[in-house]
Amino acid sequence: MRLSAYFLPVLKEVPADAQIASHRLMLRAGMINQCASGLYSWLPLGQRVLSKIEKIVSEEQDKIGCHRVIMPTLQPASLWQESGRYEDYGKEMLRVKDRHDRDLLFGPTNEEVITDVVRQYIKSYRDLPQVLYQITWKFRDEMRPRFGVMRGREFLMKDAYSFDATYEGARATYQRIFESYLRTFDRLGLVAIPVKADSGAIGGDLSHEFQIMAETGESTVYYDASYDNLTPKERTFEHLQTLYAAADEKHDPDNCPVPEDRLKSARGIEVGHIFYFGKKYSEALNVKVSGTDGQHVVPEMGSYGIGVSRLVAAIIEANHDDAGIIWPDAVAPFKVALILAKTGDATCDAIVNDVYEKLQRQGIEVLFDDRDERPGAKFATMDLIGIPHHLIIGNKAIQESQLEYKNRRTGAREMINLSAIDTWIEGMRG
Ligand code: ATP
Ligand code: MG
């Protein structure tokens, strides 16, 4: 992508009303634009990051055998009346009427709709287990939308719903998804601590929230210090059940099983929340499948959310410095920043265009700052928007055939000989 032709409205001023780093940086980096309270447009740079996260979340769901669907954003009130949640849900639910005066709502979550789908098609225990998921925009009329996309009113959520024939099966599904969440957050460069949680309006008796540690988090998480040095082998459901972790009022200092010198506390951002709730919805919506012995069984259910748009902000909270965002490679909007630091020079132009073409041919996402700007302004922009690998072409390219590489995260710099650029590009593919 040539920056001269891109839509990247970076802001020089620090937006006055943005209280946390991720909100400020997303506005300054031209990732989002506020349309109204809790409603945002995702501009090209933000959209790229959001899509990368969405793809990783979706790949990890697919890997464990979940199937992706898309449900409507507007739902009939009648389904929620069947489950009994229509009255309970309160003002967070946006209720609307269609032209026939029928009650609709903008979906804040989708247990009812998916249960309605399953009851129409799944007739036998042989067709279970089944996990269906979607990644779609939800609307919740939050009392206090704040911190940008961290707590928006419209937000992108991955929501999965599981159906099992037996209690044991449902627990096994819960564990499988629990562990896949750890892998998902790991791929996003985040360490998530699963804490036991209340299942709230959803109902049920087993629930975990996945919390990312960051100073600006809305929760306080208390956890066993051994979370800080888990080996990959220990990152299982079974093992983590033996370690203490609780958030906010769920933590009771008087009855905490962890000795004080091993108890840590930090602020956390809730990026995921999973629930097992048994037959709450399947019973209410009268779902029945035939069982092994000719009797009917009512499926056991769970639901599993990940805040995809909130993750963009959470990743920034965990990865930034005074100069701006520092994207982990896996979600970076572009992997390489190609910076022409000397404009109006034919040799430099030839080199930079050649490197740009090579990067593109190798399928590496590159943002090429080809503008007629001061080098300092170009460096600052790439630092602000957080591109992880910077390749700078300036005077040394003409005199010594050398390009400069800068690692955004470590700040480490090294010179690359022009003759070695193909190898360097090859290395970037990994
Ligand atoms: P919170 O406690 O933060 O209000 P919740 O418990 O109401 O969230 P869930 O119903 O568990 O949220 O939704 C699943 C995930 O969706 C949450 O873990 C969170 O990451 C994300 N999420 C929920 N509400 C919002 C919001 N208003 N803006 C952005 N993401 C959200
Ligand atoms: Mg929650």
Coordinates of C-alpha atoms and ligand atoms in Angstrom, one line a residue:
M1 CA 0.0 0.0 0.0
R2 CA 1.3 3.4 -0.9
L3 CA 0.7 5.8 1.9
S4 CA 0.2 8.7 -0.6
A5 CA -2.9 6.9 -1.8
Y6 CA -4.1 5.5 1.5
F7 CA -6.8 6.7 3.8
L8 CA -5.0 7.2 7.1
P9 CA -6.2 10.3 8.9
V10 CA -3.7 10.4 11.8
L11 CA -4.3 13.2 14.3
K12 CA -1.5 15.4 15.7
E13 CA -3.5 16.5 18.7
V14 CA -4.2 14.1 21.6
P15 CA -8.0 13.9 21.7
A16 CA -9.0 15.5 25.0
D17 CA -11.9 13.3 25.9
A18 CA -10.2 10.0 25.5
Q19 CA -9.1 8.7 28.9
I20 CA -7.2 5.6 28.2
A21 CA -4.2 4.9 26.0
S22 CA -5.9 2.5 23.5
H23 CA -8.7 5.0 22.9
R24 CA -6.3 7.9 22.4
L25 CA -4.1 5.8 20.1
M26 CA -6.9 4.4 18.0
L27 CA -8.2 7.9 17.3
R28 CA -4.7 9.3 16.7
A29 CA -3.7 6.4 14.4
G30 CA -6.8 7.0 12.3
M31 CA -8.2 3.5 13.2
I32 CA -11.7 4.6 14.3
N33 CA -14.0 7.5 14.1
Q34 CA -16.8 8.2 16.6
C35 CA -20.2 8.5 15.0
A36 CA -22.3 8.8 18.2
S37 CA -21.9 7.7 21.8
G38 CA -20.6 4.1 21.7
L39 CA -20.9 3.9 17.9
Y40 CA -17.8 3.9 15.8
S41 CA -16.8 3.7 12.1
W42 CA -13.7 1.4 11.6
L43 CA -11.4 3.2 9.2
P44 CA -9.1 1.2 6.9
L45 CA -6.2 0.7 9.4
G46 CA -8.6 -0.3 12.2
Q47 CA -10.6 -2.5 9.9
R48 CA -7.4 -4.5 8.9
V49 CA -6.6 -5.2 12.6
L50 CA -10.1 -6.1 13.4
S51 CA -10.2 -8.6 10.5
K52 CA -6.9 -10.2 11.5
I53 CA -8.3 -10.8 15.0
E54 CA -11.5 -12.1 13.6
K55 CA -9.6 -14.5 11.4
I56 CA -7.5 -15.9 14.3
V57 CA -10.6 -16.3 16.5
S58 CA -12.4 -18.1 13.7
E59 CA -9.5 -20.4 12.8
E60 CA -9.3 -21.6 16.4
Q61 CA -13.0 -22.2 16.5
D62 CA -12.9 -24.2 13.3
K63 CA -9.9 -26.2 14.5
I64 CA -11.9 -27.7 17.3
G65 CA -14.9 -28.6 15.1
C66 CA -17.2 -25.5 15.6
H67 CA -19.1 -24.5 12.5
R68 CA -19.6 -20.8 11.5
V69 CA -23.0 -19.4 10.8
I70 CA -24.5 -15.9 10.6
M71 CA -27.7 -15.1 12.4
P72 CA -29.8 -12.0 11.9
T73 CA -29.0 -8.8 13.8
L74 CA -32.7 -8.2 14.4
Q75 CA -34.6 -10.8 16.3
P76 CA -38.3 -11.3 17.0
A77 CA -39.4 -10.5 20.5
S78 CA -41.5 -13.7 20.4
L79 CA -38.5 -16.0 20.8
W80 CA -37.4 -14.0 23.9
Q81 CA -40.8 -14.3 25.3
E82 CA -40.6 -18.0 24.9
S83 CA -37.3 -18.1 26.9
G84 CA -38.7 -15.7 29.4
R85 CA -35.9 -13.2 28.9
Y86 CA -37.8 -10.5 27.0
E87 CA -39.0 -8.7 30.1
D88 CA -35.9 -9.4 32.2
Y89 CA -33.2 -8.1 29.9
G90 CA -33.8 -4.4 30.8
K91 CA -32.7 -1.2 29.1
E92 CA -29.6 -2.6 27.5
M93 CA -31.8 -4.3 24.9
L94 CA -32.8 -2.0 22.1
R95 CA -36.4 -2.7 21.2
V96 CA -37.9 -1.7 17.9
K97 CA -41.2 -2.2 16.0
D98 CA -41.5 -3.0 12.4
R99 CA -44.1 -1.6 10.0
H100 CA -46.6 -4.3 11.0
D101 CA -46.2 -3.2 14.6
R102 CA -44.4 -6.4 15.5
D103 CA -41.8 -6.2 18.3
L104 CA -38.2 -6.8 17.3
L105 CA -35.0 -6.3 19.1
F106 CA -31.4 -5.7 18.1
G107 CA -29.6 -8.8 19.3
P108 CA -27.4 -8.4 22.4
T109 CA -26.7 -12.2 22.3
N110 CA -28.2 -15.1 20.4
E111 CA -29.1 -18.1 22.6
E112 CA -32.8 -18.0 21.6
V113 CA -32.2 -17.7 17.8
I114 CA -29.7 -20.6 17.7
T115 CA -31.8 -22.8 19.9
D116 CA -34.7 -22.2 17.5
V117 CA -32.5 -23.3 14.6
V118 CA -31.4 -26.4 16.4
R119 CA -34.9 -27.5 17.4
Q120 CA -36.0 -27.4 13.8
Y121 CA -33.2 -29.6 12.5
I122 CA -31.6 -31.8 15.1
K123 CA -33.8 -34.8 15.9
S124 CA -31.4 -37.4 17.2
Y125 CA -28.7 -37.7 19.8
R126 CA -26.5 -39.0 16.9
D127 CA -26.4 -35.5 15.5
L128 CA -24.8 -34.2 18.7
P129 CA -22.6 -32.7 19.9
Q130 CA -22.8 -29.6 17.8
V131 CA -21.1 -26.2 18.3
L132 CA -22.3 -23.3 16.1
Y133 CA -20.7 -19.9 16.2
Q134 CA -20.8 -16.5 14.5
I135 CA -18.8 -13.3 14.5
T136 CA -21.3 -10.5 14.2
W137 CA -22.2 -7.0 15.6
K138 CA -24.2 -7.0 18.8
F139 CA -26.0 -4.0 20.2
R140 CA -26.3 -3.3 23.9
D141 CA -27.5 0.1 25.1
E142 CA -24.8 0.3 27.7
M143 CA -25.5 2.8 30.6
R144 CA -21.9 4.2 30.3
P145 CA -20.3 3.5 26.9
R146 CA -16.7 4.5 27.4
F147 CA -13.0 4.0 26.6
G148 CA -13.8 3.9 22.9
V149 CA -14.4 0.4 21.5
M150 CA -13.5 -1.1 24.8
R151 CA -17.1 -0.6 26.0
G152 CA -19.1 0.4 22.9
R153 CA -22.8 0.0 22.3
E154 CA -22.4 -1.7 19.0
F155 CA -19.5 -4.2 19.1
L156 CA -18.1 -7.2 17.3
M157 CA -18.5 -10.5 19.3
K158 CA -17.7 -14.1 18.5
D159 CA -20.5 -16.1 20.1
A160 CA -20.6 -19.9 20.0
Y161 CA -23.4 -22.2 21.3
S162 CA -22.9 -25.8 22.2
F163 CA -25.5 -28.6 22.2
D164 CA -24.7 -32.0 23.8
A165 CA -26.8 -35.0 24.5
T166 CA -25.4 -35.6 28.0
Y167 CA -24.1 -33.7 31.0
E168 CA -20.6 -35.3 30.6
G169 CA -20.6 -34.4 27.0
A170 CA -21.4 -30.8 27.7
R171 CA -18.6 -30.6 30.3
A172 CA -16.1 -32.0 27.8
T173 CA -17.2 -29.5 25.2
Y174 CA -16.8 -26.7 27.8
Q175 CA -13.2 -27.8 28.5
R176 CA -12.4 -28.1 24.8
I177 CA -13.5 -24.5 24.2
F178 CA -11.8 -23.3 27.4
E179 CA -8.5 -24.7 26.2
S180 CA -9.0 -23.3 22.6
Y181 CA -9.5 -19.9 24.2
L182 CA -6.1 -20.1 25.8
R183 CA -4.6 -20.9 22.4
T184 CA -6.6 -18.1 20.7
F185 CA -5.3 -15.4 23.2
D186 CA -1.8 -16.8 22.9
R187 CA -1.8 -16.3 19.1
L188 CA -2.9 -12.7 19.7
G189 CA 0.2 -12.3 21.9
L190 CA -1.9 -12.0 25.1
V191 CA -1.7 -13.9 28.4
A192 CA -5.3 -14.5 29.5
I193 CA -6.2 -15.6 33.0
P194 CA -9.4 -17.6 33.3
V195 CA -11.3 -16.6 36.4
K196 CA -14.4 -18.3 37.8
A197 CA -17.4 -16.1 37.2
D198 CA -21.1 -15.6 37.7
S199 CA -23.2 -16.5 34.8
G200 CA -25.5 -13.6 35.3
A201 CA -28.6 -13.2 33.1
I202 CA -27.5 -16.2 31.0
G203 CA -28.1 -18.6 33.9
G204 CA -26.3 -21.8 34.9
D205 CA -23.6 -23.0 37.2
L206 CA -20.2 -23.1 35.4
S207 CA -18.6 -20.0 34.0
H208 CA -15.2 -18.4 33.4
E209 CA -14.1 -15.0 32.3
F210 CA -10.9 -14.6 30.5
Q211 CA -9.0 -11.6 31.7
I212 CA -6.0 -9.8 30.2
M213 CA -3.8 -7.9 32.6
A214 CA -3.6 -4.2 31.9
E215 CA -3.5 -1.1 34.1
T216 CA -6.7 0.3 32.6
G217 CA -8.8 -2.8 33.1
E218 CA -12.2 -2.4 34.7
S219 CA -11.8 -5.5 36.9
T220 CA -9.4 -6.4 39.7
V221 CA -8.1 -9.9 39.3
Y222 CA -6.5 -11.8 42.2
Y223 CA -4.5 -14.8 41.2
D224 CA -2.0 -17.4 42.1
A225 CA 1.6 -16.2 41.2
S226 CA 2.2 -19.5 39.5
Y227 CA 0.1 -18.1 36.6
D228 CA 3.1 -16.0 35.7
N229 CA 5.3 -19.0 34.8
L230 CA 3.0 -21.7 33.4
T231 CA 4.6 -24.2 31.1
P232 CA 2.7 -25.0 27.9
K233 CA 1.8 -28.4 29.4
E234 CA 0.2 -26.7 32.4
R235 CA -2.2 -24.7 30.3
T236 CA -5.0 -27.2 30.5
F237 CA -8.4 -26.9 32.0
E238 CA -7.6 -29.6 34.6
H239 CA -4.4 -27.9 35.8
L240 CA -5.9 -24.4 35.9
Q241 CA -8.8 -25.6 38.0
T242 CA -6.2 -26.2 40.7
L243 CA -4.9 -22.6 40.6
Y244 CA -6.8 -19.8 42.3
A245 CA -8.0 -16.8 40.3
A246 CA -11.0 -14.5 41.1
A247 CA -12.1 -11.1 40.1
D248 CA -13.7 -8.2 42.0
E249 CA -16.2 -9.2 44.7
K250 CA -15.8 -12.9 43.9
H251 CA -12.5 -12.7 45.7
D252 CA -12.9 -13.1 49.5
P253 CA -9.6 -12.2 51.2
D254 CA -10.7 -14.0 54.4
N255 CA -11.2 -17.3 52.6
C256 CA -8.6 -17.2 50.0
P257 CA -6.7 -20.5 49.6
V258 CA -3.5 -18.9 48.3
P259 CA -1.0 -17.7 51.0
E260 CA -0.4 -13.9 50.9
D261 CA 3.1 -14.1 49.5
R262 CA 1.8 -16.1 46.5
L263 CA -1.3 -14.0 45.8
K264 CA -1.0 -11.3 43.1
S265 CA -3.5 -8.7 42.0
A266 CA -3.7 -6.7 38.9
R267 CA -6.3 -4.8 36.8
G268 CA -7.9 -7.0 34.1
I269 CA -9.9 -6.5 30.9
E270 CA -12.5 -9.1 30.2
V271 CA -12.0 -10.4 26.7
G272 CA -14.0 -13.6 26.8
H273 CA -16.7 -15.2 28.9
I274 CA -17.9 -18.8 28.7
F275 CA -20.9 -20.4 30.3
Y276 CA -22.3 -23.9 30.8
F277 CA -26.0 -23.5 31.6
G278 CA -27.5 -26.9 31.0
K279 CA -31.1 -27.0 29.8
K280 CA -32.2 -23.5 30.5
Y281 CA -33.0 -22.6 26.9
S282 CA -33.5 -26.0 25.4
E283 CA -36.2 -26.7 28.0
A284 CA -37.8 -23.3 27.6
L285 CA -37.9 -23.6 23.8
N286 CA -39.0 -27.2 24.0
V287 CA -36.0 -28.8 22.2
K288 CA -36.2 -32.6 22.1
V289 CA -34.0 -35.1 20.4
S290 CA -34.4 -38.9 20.4
G291 CA -32.0 -40.7 22.8
T292 CA -30.3 -44.0 22.9
D293 CA -33.2 -45.9 24.3
G294 CA -36.0 -44.3 22.3
Q295 CA -36.7 -41.8 25.0
H296 CA -36.4 -38.1 24.3
V297 CA -33.5 -36.1 25.7
V298 CA -33.3 -32.3 26.1
P299 CA -29.8 -31.0 24.9
E300 CA -27.3 -29.6 27.4
M301 CA -26.1 -26.2 26.3
G302 CA -23.3 -23.7 26.8
S303 CA -22.4 -20.3 25.2
Y304 CA -19.0 -18.9 24.6
G305 CA -18.2 -15.2 23.9
I306 CA -15.1 -13.4 22.7
G307 CA -15.1 -9.6 22.5
V308 CA -13.4 -9.2 19.1
S309 CA -13.6 -5.4 18.8
R310 CA -12.7 -5.0 22.5
L311 CA -9.6 -7.2 21.8
V312 CA -8.2 -4.5 19.5
A313 CA -8.2 -2.0 22.4
A314 CA -7.0 -4.7 24.8
I315 CA -4.0 -5.6 22.6
I316 CA -3.1 -1.9 22.4
E317 CA -3.3 -1.5 26.2
A318 CA -0.9 -4.4 26.5
N319 CA 1.4 -3.2 23.6
H320 CA 2.3 0.5 23.4
D321 CA 4.9 3.0 24.4
D322 CA 5.1 6.8 24.4
A323 CA 5.5 6.9 20.6
G324 CA 2.4 4.8 19.9
I325 CA 1.1 1.3 19.3
I326 CA 3.4 -1.8 19.0
W327 CA 1.4 -4.5 17.1
P328 CA 2.3 -8.1 17.6
D329 CA 3.1 -9.5 14.1
A330 CA 0.0 -11.7 14.1
V331 CA -2.4 -8.8 14.1
A332 CA -0.4 -5.9 12.6
P333 CA -2.3 -4.0 9.9
F334 CA 0.9 -4.2 7.8
K335 CA 4.0 -6.2 8.7
V336 CA 6.6 -3.9 7.1
A337 CA 6.9 -0.1 7.0
L338 CA 8.9 0.9 4.0
I339 CA 10.2 4.4 4.5
L340 CA 11.7 6.5 1.8
A341 CA 13.8 8.9 3.9
K342 CA 15.4 10.7 1.0
T343 CA 13.0 12.0 -1.6
G344 CA 13.9 13.4 -5.0
D345 CA 16.8 11.1 -5.6
A346 CA 16.7 8.7 -8.6
T347 CA 18.9 6.0 -7.0
C348 CA 16.8 5.9 -3.8
D349 CA 13.6 5.9 -5.9
A350 CA 14.8 2.9 -7.9
I351 CA 15.9 1.0 -4.8
V352 CA 12.7 1.7 -2.8
N353 CA 10.4 0.8 -5.7
D354 CA 12.3 -2.4 -6.3
V355 CA 12.1 -3.4 -2.6
Y356 CA 8.4 -2.5 -2.5
E357 CA 7.7 -4.7 -5.5
K358 CA 9.6 -7.6 -4.1
L359 CA 7.8 -7.4 -0.7
Q360 CA 4.5 -7.4 -2.5
R361 CA 5.5 -10.3 -4.7
Q362 CA 6.3 -12.3 -1.6
G363 CA 2.9 -11.6 -0.2
I364 CA 4.2 -9.4 2.7
E365 CA 1.9 -6.7 3.7
V366 CA 3.8 -3.5 3.4
L367 CA 2.9 0.2 3.9
F368 CA 5.2 2.3 1.8
D369 CA 5.6 5.9 2.9
D370 CA 6.3 7.4 -0.5
R371 CA 5.1 10.9 0.5
D372 CA 7.1 14.0 0.1
E373 CA 7.5 14.6 3.8
R374 CA 10.3 15.1 6.3
P375 CA 11.9 11.8 7.4
G376 CA 11.1 12.6 11.1
A377 CA 7.4 12.9 10.4
K378 CA 7.5 9.6 8.5
F379 CA 9.2 7.8 11.3
A380 CA 6.8 9.2 13.8
T381 CA 3.8 8.1 11.8
M382 CA 5.0 4.5 11.5
D383 CA 5.9 4.4 15.2
L384 CA 2.4 5.8 16.1
I385 CA 0.5 3.3 14.0
G386 CA 2.7 0.5 15.3
I387 CA 4.0 -1.3 12.2
P388 CA 6.4 -3.9 13.7
H389 CA 9.2 -3.9 11.1
H390 CA 10.6 -0.7 9.6
L391 CA 12.9 -0.6 6.5
I392 CA 14.4 2.8 5.9
I393 CA 15.9 3.8 2.6
G394 CA 18.0 7.0 2.8
N395 CA 21.5 8.4 2.2
K396 CA 23.3 5.1 3.1
A397 CA 21.5 3.4 0.3
I398 CA 23.1 5.6 -2.3
Q399 CA 26.6 5.7 -0.8
E400 CA 27.0 2.2 0.6
S401 CA 24.1 0.2 -0.8
Q402 CA 22.8 -0.2 2.8
L403 CA 19.2 -0.2 4.1
E404 CA 18.4 0.4 7.7
Y405 CA 16.1 -2.0 9.6
K406 CA 14.4 -1.0 12.9
N407 CA 12.4 -3.2 15.1
R408 CA 9.5 -1.2 16.5
R409 CA 9.2 -3.2 19.7
T410 CA 12.9 -3.4 20.8
G411 CA 14.1 -0.3 19.0
A412 CA 17.1 -2.4 17.8
R413 CA 18.5 -1.3 14.5
E414 CA 20.8 -3.0 12.0
M415 CA 22.1 -2.4 8.5
I416 CA 21.1 -4.7 5.7
N417 CA 23.2 -4.9 2.5
L418 CA 21.2 -4.4 -0.6
S419 CA 22.6 -7.7 -1.9
A420 CA 21.1 -9.5 1.1
I421 CA 17.6 -8.0 0.8
D422 CA 16.0 -11.0 -0.9
T423 CA 17.1 -13.2 2.1
W424 CA 15.7 -10.6 4.5
I425 CA 12.4 -10.5 2.7
E426 CA 12.3 -14.3 2.7
G427 CA 12.8 -14.2 6.5
M428 CA 9.9 -11.8 6.8
R429 CA 7.5 -14.4 5.3
G430 CA 7.9 -16.8 8.3
Ligands
ATP1 P1 -18.9 -6.7 30.6 O1 -18.9 -7.4 32.0 O2 -17.6 -6.2 30.2 O3 -20.0 -5.8 30.5 P2 -20.5 -8.9 29.7 O4 -20.2 -9.9 30.8 O5 -21.7 -8.2 29.7 O6 -19.3 -7.9 29.6 P3 -20.7 -11.0 27.8 O7 -22.1 -11.1 27.6 O8 -20.0 -12.0 28.6 O9 -20.3 -9.6 28.3 O10 -20.1 -10.9 26.3 C1 -18.9 -11.6 25.8 C2 -17.8 -10.7 25.6 O11 -18.1 -9.6 24.7 C3 -17.2 -10.0 26.8 O12 -16.3 -10.9 27.5 C4 -16.5 -8.8 26.3 O13 -15.2 -9.1 25.8 C5 -17.4 -8.4 25.0 N1 -18.2 -7.3 25.4 C6 -19.3 -7.3 26.1 N2 -19.9 -6.1 26.2 C7 -19.1 -5.3 25.4 C8 -19.2 -3.9 25.0 N3 -20.2 -3.1 25.5 N4 -18.3 -3.4 24.2 C9 -17.3 -4.2 23.7 N5 -17.2 -5.5 24.0 C10 -18.1 -6.0 24.9
MG2 MG -19.2 -11.3 30.8

